[in-house]
Amino acid sequence: MNINIISVGKIKEKYLKNAINEYSKRLSRYCNLTHIQVNDEKAPENLSEIEKEKIKEKEGERILKHIKDGTYVISLAIDGDMLSSEKFAKKLDQLAIQGESNIVFIVGGSLGLSKEVLNKAKYRLSFSPMTFPHQLMKVILLEQIYRGFRINKGEPYHK
């Protein structure tokens, strides 16, 4: 299985980089993993709704350039489906069974994802109704993908 994670913005914090590297290393046993980072737009406080949409559109254009035809796109969106780790593992397994061997996860920037990116997604996934920093969300996503593979292989993993 090929998994691409497209995320907006650079990871600056060393502890987050270390976590991303650790889970990427662990995942190398289960899949081919690539990370694609696109530049984020400056988003000062007190933006109008129109300005927010324009920022999301610019970031969305950068994201869409990296999505190839024939990929199964999963966007992380607060209004997406919330799954337990076991159900997420089952989702990954079902995708593999259905022949979806190229999966793209999209982690948006601080304002979220554009309508165009959300419309491109075949599935919307939410980890919580809470808002998380997008850099931390990438770590959480990697951990859950790793956990999903461990569950599917019947390998032990802490609960």
Tab-separated table of N, CA and C in Angstrom:
chain	number	residue	atom	x	y	z
A	1	MET	N	0.841	-1.172	0.000
A	1	MET	CA	0.000	0.000	0.000
A	1	MET	C	0.890	1.241	0.000
A	2	ASN	N	0.502	2.208	-0.810
A	2	ASN	CA	1.197	3.495	-0.868
A	2	ASN	C	0.348	4.534	-0.155
A	3	ILE	N	0.946	5.200	0.808
A	3	ILE	CA	0.244	6.245	1.541
A	3	ILE	C	1.023	7.546	1.399
A	4	ASN	N	0.316	8.552	0.934
A	4	ASN	CA	0.878	9.900	0.856
A	4	ASN	C	0.140	10.766	1.856
A	5	ILE	N	0.883	11.578	2.566
A	5	ILE	CA	0.272	12.553	3.458
A	5	ILE	C	0.646	13.932	2.936
A	6	ILE	N	-0.377	14.658	2.536
A	6	ILE	CA	-0.174	16.032	2.075
A	6	ILE	C	-0.607	16.939	3.212
A	7	SER	N	0.308	17.795	3.641
A	7	SER	CA	-0.012	18.700	4.739
A	7	SER	C	0.402	20.122	4.386
A	8	VAL	N	-0.302	21.049	4.999
A	8	VAL	CA	-0.057	22.469	4.765
A	8	VAL	C	0.850	22.998	5.873
A	9	GLY	N	1.901	23.677	5.486
A	9	GLY	CA	2.789	24.317	6.455
A	9	GLY	C	3.939	23.435	6.870
A	10	LYS	N	5.002	24.098	7.283
A	10	LYS	CA	6.203	23.398	7.729
A	10	LYS	C	6.076	23.040	9.192
A	11	ILE	N	6.710	21.937	9.531
A	11	ILE	CA	6.796	21.519	10.928
A	11	ILE	C	8.068	22.163	11.478
A	12	LYS	N	7.906	23.029	12.441
A	12	LYS	CA	9.056	23.752	12.987
A	12	LYS	C	9.557	23.146	14.292
A	13	GLU	N	8.658	22.601	15.076
A	13	GLU	CA	9.016	22.105	16.403
A	13	GLU	C	9.767	20.785	16.304
A	14	LYS	N	10.894	20.710	16.984
A	14	LYS	CA	11.740	19.522	16.915
A	14	LYS	C	11.022	18.280	17.442
A	15	TYR	N	10.253	18.419	18.528
A	15	TYR	CA	9.582	17.260	19.098
A	15	TYR	C	8.541	16.689	18.137
A	16	LEU	N	7.897	17.525	17.333
A	16	LEU	CA	6.943	17.038	16.346
A	16	LEU	C	7.676	16.364	15.183
A	17	LYS	N	8.786	16.948	14.765
A	17	LYS	CA	9.598	16.328	13.710
A	17	LYS	C	10.072	14.947	14.153
A	18	ASN	N	10.507	14.854	15.401
A	18	ASN	CA	10.974	13.566	15.920
A	18	ASN	C	9.858	12.532	15.924
A	19	ALA	N	8.671	12.933	16.334
A	19	ALA	CA	7.530	12.009	16.354
A	19	ALA	C	7.167	11.576	14.933
A	20	ILE	N	7.147	12.505	14.009
A	20	ILE	CA	6.838	12.187	12.613
A	20	ILE	C	7.872	11.210	12.058
A	21	ASN	N	9.127	11.459	12.341
A	21	ASN	CA	10.185	10.566	11.869
A	21	ASN	C	10.059	9.177	12.486
A	22	GLU	N	9.736	9.114	13.765
A	22	GLU	CA	9.605	7.820	14.443
A	22	GLU	C	8.456	7.002	13.844
A	23	TYR	N	7.290	7.614	13.686
A	23	TYR	CA	6.161	6.866	13.120
A	23	TYR	C	6.387	6.537	11.648
A	24	SER	N	7.063	7.399	10.932
A	24	SER	CA	7.390	7.104	9.534
A	24	SER	C	8.296	5.883	9.452
A	25	LYS	N	9.268	5.816	10.343
A	25	LYS	CA	10.169	4.662	10.388
A	25	LYS	C	9.391	3.390	10.717
A	26	ARG	N	8.520	3.450	11.710
A	26	ARG	CA	7.713	2.288	12.083
A	26	ARG	C	6.809	1.845	10.943
A	27	LEU	N	6.236	2.802	10.235
A	27	LEU	CA	5.312	2.476	9.151
A	27	LEU	C	6.006	1.871	7.935
A	28	SER	N	7.312	2.045	7.824
A	28	SER	CA	8.031	1.528	6.660
A	28	SER	C	7.915	0.006	6.542
A	29	ARG	N	7.579	-0.688	7.627
A	29	ARG	CA	7.359	-2.148	7.591
A	29	ARG	C	6.039	-2.505	6.911
A	30	TYR	N	5.111	-1.569	6.869
A	30	TYR	CA	3.741	-1.864	6.437
A	30	TYR	C	3.335	-1.220	5.120
A	31	CYS	N	3.964	-0.102	4.764
A	31	CYS	CA	3.531	0.624	3.568
A	31	CYS	C	4.663	1.502	3.056
A	32	ASN	N	4.467	1.993	1.848
A	32	ASN	CA	5.356	3.022	1.305
A	32	ASN	C	4.729	4.361	1.667
A	33	LEU	N	5.441	5.124	2.462
A	33	LEU	CA	4.912	6.382	2.986
A	33	LEU	C	5.701	7.554	2.437
A	34	THR	N	4.976	8.547	1.943
A	34	THR	CA	5.631	9.784	1.525
A	34	THR	C	4.905	10.965	2.167
A	35	HIS	N	5.690	11.986	2.450
A	35	HIS	CA	5.173	13.223	3.028
A	35	HIS	C	5.352	14.330	1.996
A	36	ILE	N	4.303	15.075	1.789
A	36	ILE	CA	4.363	16.233	0.903
A	36	ILE	C	3.869	17.425	1.705
A	37	GLN	N	4.709	18.438	1.806
A	37	GLN	CA	4.310	19.657	2.503
A	37	GLN	C	4.155	20.771	1.480
A	38	VAL	N	3.040	21.464	1.578
A	38	VAL	CA	2.836	22.635	0.728
A	38	VAL	C	2.885	23.871	1.620
A	39	ASN	N	3.289	24.967	1.030
A	39	ASN	CA	3.394	26.205	1.801
A	39	ASN	C	2.025	26.681	2.260
A	40	ASP	N	2.011	27.228	3.467
A	40	ASP	CA	0.784	27.834	3.965
A	40	ASP	C	0.791	29.319	3.639
A	41	GLU	N	-0.370	29.907	3.714
A	41	GLU	CA	-0.533	31.348	3.505
A	41	GLU	C	-0.531	32.042	4.860
A	42	LYS	N	-0.036	33.223	4.890
A	42	LYS	CA	-0.119	34.020	6.115
A	42	LYS	C	-1.583	34.290	6.426
A	43	ALA	N	-1.957	34.046	7.675
A	43	ALA	CA	-3.354	34.236	8.078
A	43	ALA	C	-3.410	35.093	9.339
A	44	PRO	N	-3.318	36.403	9.175
A	44	PRO	CA	-3.384	37.274	10.355
A	44	PRO	C	-4.750	37.203	11.027
A	45	GLU	N	-4.800	37.673	12.245
A	45	GLU	CA	-6.065	37.704	12.994
A	45	GLU	C	-7.061	38.627	12.298
A	46	ASN	N	-8.318	38.469	12.621
A	46	ASN	CA	-9.405	39.338	12.151
A	46	ASN	C	-9.604	39.329	10.638
A	47	LEU	N	-9.451	38.178	10.020
A	47	LEU	CA	-9.723	38.071	8.593
A	47	LEU	C	-11.231	37.991	8.365
A	48	SER	N	-11.659	38.538	7.254
A	48	SER	CA	-13.062	38.385	6.878
A	48	SER	C	-13.261	36.966	6.350
A	49	GLU	N	-14.517	36.544	6.229
A	49	GLU	CA	-14.806	35.210	5.694
A	49	GLU	C	-14.296	35.086	4.260
A	50	ILE	N	-14.405	36.137	3.488
A	50	ILE	CA	-13.930	36.123	2.093
A	50	ILE	C	-12.413	35.937	2.059
A	51	GLU	N	-11.707	36.642	2.941
A	51	GLU	CA	-10.243	36.508	2.999
A	51	GLU	C	-9.842	35.094	3.425
A	52	LYS	N	-10.566	34.522	4.378
A	52	LYS	CA	-10.286	33.149	4.816
A	52	LYS	C	-10.472	32.167	3.657
A	53	GLU	N	-11.547	32.346	2.902
A	53	GLU	CA	-11.809	31.455	1.765
A	53	GLU	C	-10.712	31.572	0.712
A	54	LYS	N	-10.235	32.791	0.467
A	54	LYS	CA	-9.160	32.994	-0.521
A	54	LYS	C	-7.881	32.294	-0.078
A	55	ILE	N	-7.578	32.350	1.212
A	55	ILE	CA	-6.393	31.668	1.737
A	55	ILE	C	-6.538	30.157	1.557
A	56	LYS	N	-7.703	29.629	1.910
A	56	LYS	CA	-7.933	28.192	1.750
A	56	LYS	C	-7.860	27.777	0.276
A	57	GLU	N	-8.356	28.631	-0.607
A	57	GLU	CA	-8.296	28.327	-2.043
A	57	GLU	C	-6.850	28.263	-2.530
A	58	LYS	N	-6.010	29.192	-2.099
A	58	LYS	CA	-4.601	29.191	-2.516
A	58	LYS	C	-3.896	27.940	-1.998
A	59	GLU	N	-4.118	27.613	-0.728
A	59	GLU	CA	-3.517	26.400	-0.173
A	59	GLU	C	-4.082	25.170	-0.881
A	60	GLY	N	-5.377	25.199	-1.189
A	60	GLY	CA	-6.024	24.091	-1.882
A	60	GLY	C	-5.445	23.835	-3.260
A	61	GLU	N	-5.140	24.891	-3.979
A	61	GLU	CA	-4.517	24.743	-5.301
A	61	GLU	C	-3.182	24.026	-5.184
A	62	ARG	N	-2.419	24.365	-4.156
A	62	ARG	CA	-1.125	23.707	-3.937
A	62	ARG	C	-1.309	22.231	-3.607
A	63	ILE	N	-2.328	21.930	-2.814
A	63	ILE	CA	-2.615	20.543	-2.441
A	63	ILE	C	-3.025	19.743	-3.679
A	64	LEU	N	-3.964	20.280	-4.447
A	64	LEU	CA	-4.521	19.550	-5.592
A	64	LEU	C	-3.471	19.208	-6.636
A	65	LYS	N	-2.410	19.998	-6.742
A	65	LYS	CA	-1.327	19.716	-7.695
A	65	LYS	C	-0.645	18.380	-7.393
A	66	HIS	N	-0.746	17.924	-6.157
A	66	HIS	CA	-0.050	16.700	-5.746
A	66	HIS	C	-0.945	15.467	-5.713
A	67	ILE	N	-2.201	15.621	-6.074
A	67	ILE	CA	-3.126	14.478	-6.067
A	67	ILE	C	-3.202	13.900	-7.472
A	68	LYS	N	-2.764	12.658	-7.591
A	68	LYS	CA	-2.767	11.991	-8.890
A	68	LYS	C	-4.103	11.294	-9.109
A	69	ASP	N	-4.448	11.144	-10.370
A	69	ASP	CA	-5.648	10.386	-10.707
A	69	ASP	C	-5.506	8.960	-10.184
A	70	GLY	N	-6.621	8.390	-9.778
A	70	GLY	CA	-6.609	7.011	-9.310
A	70	GLY	C	-6.239	6.838	-7.854
A	71	THR	N	-6.119	7.941	-7.128
A	71	THR	CA	-5.815	7.822	-5.700
A	71	THR	C	-7.100	7.953	-4.894
A	72	TYR	N	-7.099	7.329	-3.748
A	72	TYR	CA	-8.229	7.411	-2.830
A	72	TYR	C	-7.899	8.522	-1.843
A	73	VAL	N	-8.639	9.603	-1.906
A	73	VAL	CA	-8.343	10.803	-1.119
A	73	VAL	C	-9.186	10.820	0.154
A	74	ILE	N	-8.507	10.956	1.280
A	74	ILE	CA	-9.155	11.094	2.580
A	74	ILE	C	-8.753	12.443	3.154
A	75	SER	N	-9.726	13.302	3.346
A	75	SER	CA	-9.421	14.607	3.933
A	75	SER	C	-9.740	14.567	5.423
A	76	LEU	N	-8.906	15.202	6.200
A	76	LEU	CA	-9.182	15.361	7.618
A	76	LEU	C	-10.030	16.612	7.764
A	77	ALA	N	-11.247	16.409	8.231
A	77	ALA	CA	-12.202	17.506	8.322
A	77	ALA	C	-13.018	17.347	9.591
A	78	ILE	N	-13.243	18.431	10.263
A	78	ILE	CA	-13.955	18.391	11.545
A	78	ILE	C	-15.364	17.814	11.391
A	79	ASP	N	-15.942	17.938	10.184
A	79	ASP	CA	-17.292	17.412	9.954
A	79	ASP	C	-17.277	15.996	9.373
A	80	GLY	N	-16.110	15.356	9.369
A	80	GLY	CA	-16.004	14.002	8.833
A	80	GLY	C	-16.489	12.944	9.806
A	81	ASP	N	-16.373	11.692	9.387
A	81	ASP	CA	-16.763	10.561	10.231
A	81	ASP	C	-15.734	10.360	11.332
A	82	MET	N	-16.218	10.142	12.548
A	82	MET	CA	-15.339	9.802	13.667
A	82	MET	C	-15.363	8.291	13.830
A	83	LEU	N	-14.185	7.691	13.804
A	83	LEU	CA	-14.060	6.246	13.893
A	83	LEU	C	-13.217	5.857	15.101
A	84	SER	N	-13.517	4.715	15.677
A	84	SER	CA	-12.619	4.150	16.683
A	84	SER	C	-11.359	3.672	15.955
A	85	SER	N	-10.318	3.392	16.699
A	85	SER	CA	-9.086	2.881	16.079
A	85	SER	C	-9.353	1.580	15.338
A	86	GLU	N	-10.206	0.737	15.912
A	86	GLU	CA	-10.528	-0.542	15.273
A	86	GLU	C	-11.291	-0.329	13.965
A	87	LYS	N	-12.212	0.614	13.954
A	87	LYS	CA	-12.973	0.884	12.726
A	87	LYS	C	-12.093	1.561	11.674
A	88	PHE	N	-11.164	2.385	12.120
A	88	PHE	CA	-10.218	3.000	11.188
A	88	PHE	C	-9.339	1.917	10.564
A	89	ALA	N	-8.881	0.968	11.387
A	89	ALA	CA	-8.083	-0.149	10.879
A	89	ALA	C	-8.883	-0.934	9.843
A	90	LYS	N	-10.152	-1.167	10.139
A	90	LYS	CA	-11.020	-1.896	9.211
A	90	LYS	C	-11.174	-1.119	7.899
A	91	LYS	N	-11.289	0.205	7.989
A	91	LYS	CA	-11.390	1.049	6.794
A	91	LYS	C	-10.145	0.882	5.925
A	92	LEU	N	-8.969	0.910	6.543
A	92	LEU	CA	-7.724	0.718	5.790
A	92	LEU	C	-7.700	-0.659	5.137
A	93	ASP	N	-8.120	-1.674	5.875
A	93	ASP	CA	-8.145	-3.038	5.365
A	93	ASP	C	-9.121	-3.160	4.199
A	94	GLN	N	-10.302	-2.565	4.331
A	94	GLN	CA	-11.299	-2.614	3.258
A	94	GLN	C	-10.793	-1.926	1.997
A	95	LEU	N	-10.096	-0.811	2.170
A	95	LEU	CA	-9.544	-0.118	1.004
A	95	LEU	C	-8.554	-1.019	0.272
A	96	ALA	N	-7.712	-1.714	1.030
A	96	ALA	CA	-6.745	-2.628	0.420
A	96	ALA	C	-7.455	-3.757	-0.321
A	97	ILE	N	-8.477	-4.321	0.285
A	97	ILE	CA	-9.247	-5.405	-0.336
A	97	ILE	C	-9.920	-4.936	-1.623
A	98	GLN	N	-10.380	-3.690	-1.626
A	98	GLN	CA	-11.050	-3.116	-2.803
A	98	GLN	C	-10.058	-2.699	-3.887
A	99	GLY	N	-8.770	-2.877	-3.630
A	99	GLY	CA	-7.758	-2.534	-4.623
A	99	GLY	C	-7.316	-1.086	-4.589
A	100	GLU	N	-7.683	-0.389	-3.539
A	100	GLU	CA	-7.256	1.014	-3.384
A	100	GLU	C	-5.871	1.012	-2.745
A	101	SER	N	-4.844	0.900	-3.574
A	101	SER	CA	-3.495	0.781	-3.030
A	101	SER	C	-2.766	2.113	-2.925
A	102	ASN	N	-3.365	3.164	-3.447
A	102	ASN	CA	-2.782	4.507	-3.359
A	102	ASN	C	-3.740	5.411	-2.594
A	103	ILE	N	-3.363	5.713	-1.359
A	103	ILE	CA	-4.217	6.513	-0.486
A	103	ILE	C	-3.509	7.818	-0.156
A	104	VAL	N	-4.262	8.894	-0.229
A	104	VAL	CA	-3.740	10.218	0.122
A	104	VAL	C	-4.561	10.753	1.284
A	105	PHE	N	-3.868	11.102	2.361
A	105	PHE	CA	-4.487	11.796	3.487
A	105	PHE	C	-4.113	13.258	3.365
A	106	ILE	N	-5.087	14.143	3.611
A	106	ILE	CA	-4.822	15.579	3.507
A	106	ILE	C	-5.074	16.245	4.849
A	107	VAL	N	-4.039	16.925	5.333
A	107	VAL	CA	-4.117	17.698	6.570
A	107	VAL	C	-4.047	19.172	6.176
A	108	GLY	N	-5.118	19.889	6.406
A	108	GLY	CA	-5.188	21.288	6.011
A	108	GLY	C	-4.409	22.211	6.934
A	109	GLY	N	-4.430	23.469	6.585
A	109	GLY	CA	-3.763	24.491	7.384
A	109	GLY	C	-4.644	24.961	8.534
A	110	SER	N	-4.266	26.065	9.118
A	110	SER	CA	-4.946	26.557	10.319
A	110	SER	C	-6.402	26.944	10.066
A	111	LEU	N	-6.759	27.217	8.822
A	111	LEU	CA	-8.140	27.595	8.503
A	111	LEU	C	-8.955	26.431	7.954
A	112	GLY	N	-8.311	25.293	7.747
A	112	GLY	CA	-9.013	24.139	7.200
A	112	GLY	C	-8.738	23.967	5.718
A	113	LEU	N	-9.615	23.212	5.057
A	113	LEU	CA	-9.439	22.883	3.651
A	113	LEU	C	-10.449	23.617	2.771
A	114	SER	N	-10.041	23.877	1.551
A	114	SER	CA	-10.933	24.540	0.593
A	114	SER	C	-12.044	23.586	0.160
A	115	LYS	N	-13.098	24.160	-0.374
A	115	LYS	CA	-14.223	23.357	-0.892
A	115	LYS	C	-13.745	22.421	-1.997
A	116	GLU	N	-12.822	22.895	-2.824
A	116	GLU	CA	-12.320	22.081	-3.929
A	116	GLU	C	-11.605	20.832	-3.415
A	117	VAL	N	-10.819	20.991	-2.376
A	117	VAL	CA	-10.117	19.836	-1.803
A	117	VAL	C	-11.118	18.896	-1.134
A	118	LEU	N	-12.038	19.446	-0.381
A	118	LEU	CA	-13.046	18.610	0.270
A	118	LEU	C	-13.884	17.849	-0.757
A	119	ASN	N	-14.184	18.477	-1.875
A	119	ASN	CA	-14.957	17.812	-2.922
A	119	ASN	C	-14.162	16.716	-3.627
A	120	LYS	N	-12.855	16.848	-3.647
A	120	LYS	CA	-11.986	15.836	-4.271
A	120	LYS	C	-11.902	14.576	-3.406
A	121	ALA	N	-12.133	14.743	-2.119
A	121	ALA	CA	-12.013	13.619	-1.185
A	121	ALA	C	-13.133	12.607	-1.391
A	122	LYS	N	-12.770	11.337	-1.333
A	122	LYS	CA	-13.763	10.265	-1.379
A	122	LYS	C	-14.267	9.936	0.020
A	123	TYR	N	-13.520	10.425	1.023
A	123	TYR	CA	-13.901	10.159	2.413
A	123	TYR	C	-13.402	11.302	3.275
A	124	ARG	N	-14.232	11.695	4.239
A	124	ARG	CA	-13.840	12.725	5.207
A	124	ARG	C	-13.730	12.069	6.573
A	125	LEU	N	-12.597	12.293	7.200
A	125	LEU	CA	-12.298	11.679	8.494
A	125	LEU	C	-12.110	12.767	9.540
A	126	SER	N	-12.719	12.564	10.696
A	126	SER	CA	-12.540	13.483	11.814
A	126	SER	C	-12.003	12.701	12.999
A	127	PHE	N	-11.053	13.288	13.694
A	127	PHE	CA	-10.521	12.659	14.898
A	127	PHE	C	-11.210	13.160	16.154
A	128	SER	N	-11.898	14.290	16.033
A	128	SER	CA	-12.540	14.874	17.205
A	128	SER	C	-13.286	16.128	16.771
A	129	PRO	N	-14.303	16.515	17.539
A	129	PRO	CA	-14.914	17.817	17.256
A	129	PRO	C	-14.027	18.970	17.742
A	130	MET	N	-12.967	18.635	18.457
A	130	MET	CA	-12.026	19.662	18.923
A	130	MET	C	-11.122	20.104	17.774
A	131	THR	N	-10.545	21.265	17.919
A	131	THR	CA	-9.578	21.771	16.955
A	131	THR	C	-8.177	21.491	17.483
A	132	PHE	N	-7.328	20.933	16.605
A	132	PHE	CA	-5.938	20.659	16.952
A	132	PHE	C	-5.029	21.452	16.019
A	133	PRO	N	-3.832	21.799	16.473
A	133	PRO	CA	-2.870	22.403	15.551
A	133	PRO	C	-2.587	21.418	14.413
A	134	HIS	N	-2.527	21.916	13.189
A	134	HIS	CA	-2.367	21.009	12.056
A	134	HIS	C	-1.051	20.242	12.111
A	135	GLN	N	-0.016	20.814	12.726
A	135	GLN	CA	1.247	20.091	12.852
A	135	GLN	C	1.084	18.875	13.770
A	136	LEU	N	0.378	19.051	14.871
A	136	LEU	CA	0.125	17.949	15.802
A	136	LEU	C	-0.803	16.917	15.163
A	137	MET	N	-1.734	17.371	14.362
A	137	MET	CA	-2.673	16.450	13.707
A	137	MET	C	-1.940	15.463	12.820
A	138	LYS	N	-0.860	15.896	12.215
A	138	LYS	CA	-0.075	14.998	11.367
A	138	LYS	C	0.510	13.857	12.196
A	139	VAL	N	0.975	14.166	13.387
A	139	VAL	CA	1.512	13.135	14.289
A	139	VAL	C	0.399	12.176	14.700
A	140	ILE	N	-0.752	12.714	15.063
A	140	ILE	CA	-1.877	11.880	15.479
A	140	ILE	C	-2.303	10.971	14.326
A	141	LEU	N	-2.364	11.507	13.127
A	141	LEU	CA	-2.724	10.709	11.959
A	141	LEU	C	-1.733	9.568	11.750
A	142	LEU	N	-0.453	9.862	11.797
A	142	LEU	CA	0.563	8.825	11.608
A	142	LEU	C	0.451	7.735	12.665
A	143	GLU	N	0.206	8.147	13.903
A	143	GLU	CA	0.076	7.165	14.978
A	143	GLU	C	-1.125	6.259	14.721
A	144	GLN	N	-2.235	6.815	14.267
A	144	GLN	CA	-3.423	6.015	14.019
A	144	GLN	C	-3.263	5.100	12.800
A	145	ILE	N	-2.552	5.554	11.785
A	145	ILE	CA	-2.265	4.680	10.647
A	145	ILE	C	-1.407	3.506	11.117
A	146	TYR	N	-0.380	3.801	11.909
A	146	TYR	CA	0.480	2.752	12.454
A	146	TYR	C	-0.330	1.779	13.308
A	147	ARG	N	-1.151	2.308	14.177
A	147	ARG	CA	-2.002	1.475	15.029
A	147	ARG	C	-2.925	0.616	14.163
A	148	GLY	N	-3.475	1.203	13.109
A	148	GLY	CA	-4.362	0.467	12.216
A	148	GLY	C	-3.680	-0.729	11.574
A	149	PHE	N	-2.463	-0.531	11.099
A	149	PHE	CA	-1.720	-1.648	10.515
A	149	PHE	C	-1.431	-2.727	11.560
A	150	ARG	N	-1.068	-2.307	12.767
A	150	ARG	CA	-0.799	-3.280	13.841
A	150	ARG	C	-2.059	-4.086	14.171
A	151	ILE	N	-3.183	-3.402	14.256
A	151	ILE	CA	-4.456	-4.083	14.535
A	151	ILE	C	-4.755	-5.090	13.425
A	152	ASN	N	-4.619	-4.655	12.180
A	152	ASN	CA	-4.937	-5.523	11.048
A	152	ASN	C	-4.015	-6.728	10.942
A	153	LYS	N	-2.792	-6.595	11.409
A	153	LYS	CA	-1.842	-7.720	11.378
A	153	LYS	C	-1.960	-8.598	12.631
A	154	GLY	N	-2.837	-8.219	13.557
A	154	GLY	CA	-2.986	-8.986	14.787
A	154	GLY	C	-1.802	-8.836	15.723
A	155	GLU	N	-1.068	-7.757	15.558
A	155	GLU	CA	0.116	-7.506	16.379
A	155	GLU	C	-0.271	-6.706	17.613
A	156	PRO	N	0.422	-6.932	18.709
A	156	PRO	CA	0.064	-6.211	19.932
A	156	PRO	C	0.335	-4.714	19.817
A	157	TYR	N	-0.542	-3.950	20.419
A	157	TYR	CA	-0.374	-2.509	20.470
A	157	TYR	C	-1.124	-2.028	21.692
A	158	HIS	N	-0.559	-1.089	22.415
A	158	HIS	CA	-1.204	-0.654	23.661
A	158	HIS	C	-2.577	-0.061	23.396
A	159	LYS	N	-3.453	-0.221	24.366
A	159	LYS	CA	-4.829	0.270	24.224
A	159	LYS	C	-5.026	1.528	25.021
